[in-house]
């Protein structure tokens, strides 16, 4: 934790251009009496960022999350108009800042099966998500949805978008990890610093075996260097 604080403070003070983090064992930190839900939330608090957004990238596929480390039963209540408005703006702005996209194309997943089936399978898509998309469009963002998650990840549909916004952790990340596990990169948007990380956990069962794969850490470092180079232009 002290090392993470040192890196964050150095990046905030421009001593470092970016941070690349390795995985941590959250349970060990929690057992030590330190409340810690993940790097994303911790770095946001340390840098006083109001709203961090988790995004994972594997090649051309990018998946961002509206909610992150929440029990599934808490997701619906967490998806509010304010959350979606902020998330969509951060997505739009940081895809421009980090990836150089002037007008990124954003697909928004529905929360419920079939994006709620016109309210018959839940009203969140109709009453909360769809109005947020309309507000984003009114602000000149290229946003479509809500699109059922089992439809938006079809390759032909994906080709129309630069990023998919999933409503919860296990809606979007299984697809991303199926495509790119081992070379995908976790990027925290909405921070005043550049932070990338690996797409996996600590894999303690591989410790000392010589079988651990550093591919994602290498990819995270390479992407951080690309971000830094782009911001220097």
Tab-separated table of C-alpha atoms in Angstrom:
chain	number	residue	atom	x	y	z
A	1	UNK	CA	0.000	0.000	0.000
A	2	UNK	CA	2.901	2.332	0.743
A	3	UNK	CA	4.344	1.616	-2.696
A	4	UNK	CA	0.992	2.354	-4.323
A	5	UNK	CA	0.802	5.651	-2.428
A	6	UNK	CA	4.342	6.531	-3.516
A	7	UNK	CA	3.556	5.835	-7.167
A	8	UNK	CA	0.284	7.767	-7.092
A	9	UNK	CA	1.794	10.792	-5.398
A	10	UNK	CA	4.708	10.783	-7.842
A	11	UNK	CA	2.358	10.647	-10.826
A	12	UNK	CA	0.177	13.400	-9.394
A	13	UNK	CA	3.242	15.605	-8.958
A	14	UNK	CA	4.434	14.767	-12.516
A	15	UNK	CA	7.525	12.922	-11.312
A	16	UNK	CA	6.151	9.925	-13.199
A	17	UNK	CA	4.254	10.012	-16.500
A	18	UNK	CA	2.168	6.921	-15.763
A	19	UNK	CA	1.541	4.070	-13.336
A	20	UNK	CA	1.396	0.390	-14.287
A	21	UNK	CA	0.078	-1.784	-11.474
A	22	UNK	CA	0.446	-5.503	-10.906
A	23	UNK	CA	-2.372	-7.489	-9.257
A	24	UNK	CA	-2.866	-7.404	-5.506
A	25	UNK	CA	-4.508	-9.909	-3.186
A	26	UNK	CA	-7.422	-7.843	-1.846
A	27	UNK	CA	-8.217	-10.333	0.903
A	28	UNK	CA	-4.731	-9.952	2.435
A	29	UNK	CA	-5.116	-6.168	2.533
A	30	UNK	CA	-8.602	-6.449	4.038
A	31	UNK	CA	-7.414	-9.000	6.611
A	32	UNK	CA	-4.780	-6.473	7.674
A	33	UNK	CA	-7.576	-4.077	8.576
A	34	UNK	CA	-7.265	-1.820	5.518
A	35	UNK	CA	-10.539	-1.243	3.615
A	36	UNK	CA	-9.720	-1.889	-0.038
A	37	UNK	CA	-12.092	-2.860	-2.863
A	38	UNK	CA	-9.583	-2.454	-5.674
A	39	UNK	CA	-6.977	-0.267	-7.345
A	40	UNK	CA	-9.619	1.655	-9.294
A	41	UNK	CA	-11.464	2.942	-6.247
A	42	UNK	CA	-8.289	3.450	-4.220
A	43	UNK	CA	-6.542	5.522	-6.889
A	44	UNK	CA	-9.645	7.649	-7.339
A	45	UNK	CA	-9.745	8.438	-3.623
A	46	UNK	CA	-5.990	9.127	-3.538
A	47	UNK	CA	-6.169	11.537	-6.495
A	48	UNK	CA	-9.527	13.028	-5.423
A	49	UNK	CA	-11.137	11.918	-8.677
A	50	UNK	CA	-14.897	12.055	-8.331
A	51	UNK	CA	-15.724	9.171	-10.634
A	52	UNK	CA	-13.294	6.516	-11.855
A	53	UNK	CA	-14.375	4.298	-14.749
A	54	UNK	CA	-12.898	0.839	-15.312
A	55	UNK	CA	-12.181	-0.086	-18.928
A	56	UNK	CA	-10.491	-3.203	-20.265
A	57	UNK	CA	-9.007	-3.312	-23.742
A	58	UNK	CA	-7.931	-6.269	-25.867
A	59	UNK	CA	-6.859	-5.294	-29.344
A	60	UNK	CA	-9.802	-3.394	-30.890
A	61	UNK	CA	-12.311	-4.515	-28.233
A	62	UNK	CA	-12.858	-2.094	-25.358
A	63	UNK	CA	-15.346	-2.734	-22.568
A	64	UNK	CA	-16.099	-0.174	-19.854
A	65	UNK	CA	-18.169	-0.756	-16.720
A	66	UNK	CA	-20.950	1.406	-15.317
A	67	UNK	CA	-20.596	-0.403	-11.955
A	68	UNK	CA	-17.611	-2.406	-10.768
A	69	UNK	CA	-17.229	-4.446	-7.576
A	70	UNK	CA	-20.815	-4.734	-6.371
A	71	UNK	CA	-23.017	-7.687	-5.437
A	72	UNK	CA	-25.398	-8.364	-8.314
A	73	UNK	CA	-28.436	-7.511	-6.205
A	74	UNK	CA	-27.050	-3.978	-5.664
A	75	UNK	CA	-26.432	-3.188	-9.336
A	76	UNK	CA	-29.906	-1.977	-10.276
A	77	UNK	CA	-30.038	0.598	-7.476
A	78	UNK	CA	-26.537	1.816	-8.360
A	79	UNK	CA	-27.420	2.592	-11.985
A	80	UNK	CA	-28.706	6.128	-11.637
A	81	UNK	CA	-29.099	8.973	-14.147
A	82	UNK	CA	-26.160	10.818	-12.554
A	83	UNK	CA	-23.919	7.738	-12.748
A	84	UNK	CA	-24.681	7.128	-16.414
A	85	UNK	CA	-24.320	10.788	-17.381
A	86	UNK	CA	-20.915	10.978	-15.719
A	87	UNK	CA	-19.736	7.621	-17.083
A	88	UNK	CA	-20.670	8.449	-20.669
A	89	UNK	CA	-18.937	11.832	-20.514
A	90	UNK	CA	-15.759	10.320	-19.070
A	91	UNK	CA	-15.807	7.591	-21.718
A	92	UNK	CA	-16.210	10.139	-24.491
A	93	UNK	CA	-13.555	12.503	-23.159
A	94	UNK	CA	-10.908	9.920	-22.207
A	95	UNK	CA	-11.185	7.930	-25.421
A	96	UNK	CA	-10.298	11.214	-27.061
A	97	UNK	CA	-7.533	12.091	-24.593
A	98	UNK	CA	-5.883	8.667	-24.418
A	99	UNK	CA	-6.708	7.010	-27.731
A	100	UNK	CA	-7.012	10.142	-29.866
A	101	UNK	CA	-10.621	9.511	-30.941
A	102	UNK	CA	-12.373	12.753	-31.792
A	103	UNK	CA	-15.890	11.265	-31.614
A	104	UNK	CA	-15.815	7.748	-30.189
A	105	UNK	CA	-18.744	5.459	-30.986
A	106	UNK	CA	-20.241	4.130	-27.750
A	107	UNK	CA	-22.591	1.143	-27.418
A	108	UNK	CA	-24.536	0.912	-24.162
A	109	UNK	CA	-25.684	-2.482	-22.893
A	110	UNK	CA	-29.112	-2.919	-21.429
A	111	UNK	CA	-29.312	-4.152	-17.858
A	112	UNK	CA	-32.020	-6.751	-18.309
A	113	UNK	CA	-32.436	-9.573	-20.834
A	114	UNK	CA	-33.507	-8.158	-24.213
A	115	UNK	CA	-32.852	-4.671	-22.764
A	116	UNK	CA	-36.015	-4.980	-20.696
A	117	UNK	CA	-38.389	-6.048	-23.502
A	118	UNK	CA	-40.193	-2.660	-23.460
A	119	UNK	CA	-40.565	-2.798	-19.686
A	120	UNK	CA	-41.847	-6.384	-19.464
A	121	UNK	CA	-38.485	-7.686	-18.175
A	122	UNK	CA	-37.602	-4.740	-15.944
A	123	UNK	CA	-38.002	-0.992	-16.305
A	124	UNK	CA	-34.415	0.200	-15.778
A	125	UNK	CA	-33.576	0.110	-19.481
A	126	UNK	CA	-36.624	2.157	-20.449
A	127	UNK	CA	-36.713	4.561	-17.524
A	128	UNK	CA	-33.037	5.137	-16.640
A	129	UNK	CA	-30.653	3.940	-19.338
A	130	UNK	CA	-32.496	5.113	-22.462
A	131	UNK	CA	-32.973	8.700	-21.186
A	132	UNK	CA	-29.261	8.906	-20.317
A	133	UNK	CA	-28.424	7.885	-23.872
A	134	UNK	CA	-30.713	10.602	-25.221
A	135	UNK	CA	-29.007	13.199	-23.018
A	136	UNK	CA	-25.609	12.068	-24.288
A	137	UNK	CA	-26.797	12.375	-27.878
A	138	UNK	CA	-28.092	15.862	-27.128
A	139	UNK	CA	-24.529	16.668	-26.005
A	140	UNK	CA	-23.277	15.552	-29.455
A	141	UNK	CA	-21.931	12.167	-28.348
A	142	UNK	CA	-22.254	9.129	-30.617
A	143	UNK	CA	-24.126	6.736	-28.336
A	144	UNK	CA	-26.460	3.827	-29.158
A	145	UNK	CA	-28.594	1.655	-26.925
A	146	UNK	CA	-29.685	0.193	-24.719
A	147	UNK	CA	-28.620	-2.877	-26.687
A	148	UNK	CA	-29.032	-6.409	-25.274
A	149	UNK	CA	-25.664	-7.724	-24.133
A	150	UNK	CA	-26.156	-10.957	-26.070
A	151	UNK	CA	-26.495	-8.879	-29.246
A	152	UNK	CA	-23.926	-6.121	-28.930
A	153	UNK	CA	-20.980	-8.535	-28.632
A	154	UNK	CA	-21.750	-10.212	-31.973
A	155	UNK	CA	-18.723	-9.350	-34.157
A	156	UNK	CA	-20.775	-7.614	-36.860
A	157	UNK	CA	-22.416	-5.358	-34.265
A	158	UNK	CA	-19.127	-4.695	-32.473
A	159	UNK	CA	-17.556	-3.418	-35.679
A	160	UNK	CA	-19.781	-0.337	-35.428
A	161	UNK	CA	-18.383	0.769	-32.061
A	162	UNK	CA	-15.159	1.840	-30.385
A	163	UNK	CA	-16.283	0.868	-26.887
A	164	UNK	CA	-19.069	-1.031	-25.154
A	165	UNK	CA	-20.416	0.205	-21.822
A	166	UNK	CA	-21.571	-2.790	-19.759
A	167	UNK	CA	-23.816	-2.255	-16.785
A	168	UNK	CA	-21.978	-4.584	-14.392
A	169	UNK	CA	-18.717	-6.467	-13.967
A	170	UNK	CA	-19.685	-9.925	-15.189
A	171	UNK	CA	-21.823	-8.667	-18.063
A	172	UNK	CA	-18.908	-7.340	-20.073
A	173	UNK	CA	-15.656	-8.759	-18.760
A	174	UNK	CA	-16.220	-12.456	-19.570
A	175	UNK	CA	-16.460	-11.528	-23.265
A	176	UNK	CA	-13.371	-9.322	-23.077
A	177	UNK	CA	-11.344	-11.982	-21.282
A	178	UNK	CA	-12.474	-14.701	-23.652
A	179	UNK	CA	-11.086	-12.636	-26.511
A	180	UNK	CA	-7.914	-11.355	-24.932
A	181	UNK	CA	-7.016	-12.952	-21.617
A	182	UNK	CA	-3.298	-12.741	-21.117
A	183	UNK	CA	-2.817	-9.641	-23.255
A	184	UNK	CA	-5.757	-7.463	-22.262
A	185	UNK	CA	-5.163	-4.249	-20.309
A	186	UNK	CA	-7.140	-2.614	-17.509
A	187	UNK	CA	-7.271	1.192	-17.830
A	188	UNK	CA	-8.724	3.534	-15.232
A	189	UNK	CA	-10.516	6.471	-16.843
A	190	UNK	CA	-11.546	9.638	-15.040
A	191	UNK	CA	-8.235	10.074	-13.188
A	192	UNK	CA	-5.861	13.052	-13.462
A	193	UNK	CA	-3.053	10.513	-14.063
A	194	UNK	CA	-2.450	7.648	-16.482
A	195	UNK	CA	-2.925	4.214	-14.934
A	196	UNK	CA	-2.931	0.831	-16.631
A	197	UNK	CA	-2.880	-2.648	-15.152
A	198	UNK	CA	-3.104	-6.354	-15.901
A	199	UNK	CA	-6.301	-8.199	-16.726
A	200	UNK	CA	-5.861	-10.911	-14.077
A	201	UNK	CA	-5.432	-11.578	-10.390
A	202	UNK	CA	-2.469	-12.770	-8.372
A	203	UNK	CA	-2.603	-16.438	-9.478
A	204	UNK	CA	-0.942	-17.551	-6.255
A	205	UNK	CA	-1.199	-21.158	-7.402
A	206	UNK	CA	1.424	-20.353	-10.065
A	207	UNK	CA	3.890	-18.684	-7.698
A	208	UNK	CA	7.308	-20.311	-7.934
A	209	UNK	CA	6.315	-22.693	-10.742
A	210	UNK	CA	7.834	-20.762	-13.629
A	211	UNK	CA	4.503	-20.988	-15.474
A	212	UNK	CA	3.225	-17.443	-14.871
A	213	UNK	CA	2.566	-15.434	-18.041
A	214	UNK	CA	3.741	-11.804	-18.064
A	215	UNK	CA	1.903	-11.004	-21.313
A	216	UNK	CA	-0.724	-8.736	-19.784
A	217	UNK	CA	1.844	-6.799	-17.733
A	218	UNK	CA	3.904	-6.218	-20.880
A	219	UNK	CA	0.787	-5.105	-22.773
A	220	UNK	CA	-0.179	-2.749	-19.923
A	221	UNK	CA	3.266	-1.160	-19.996
A	222	UNK	CA	3.182	-0.778	-23.772
A	223	UNK	CA	-0.256	0.842	-23.697
A	224	UNK	CA	0.828	3.258	-20.940
A	225	UNK	CA	3.792	4.274	-23.105
A	226	UNK	CA	1.442	4.852	-26.052
A	227	UNK	CA	-0.787	7.081	-23.920
A	228	UNK	CA	2.184	9.086	-22.691
A	229	UNK	CA	3.571	9.489	-26.214
A	230	UNK	CA	0.188	10.646	-27.525
A	231	UNK	CA	-0.227	13.226	-24.754
A	232	UNK	CA	3.251	14.614	-25.525
A	233	UNK	CA	2.406	15.379	-29.149
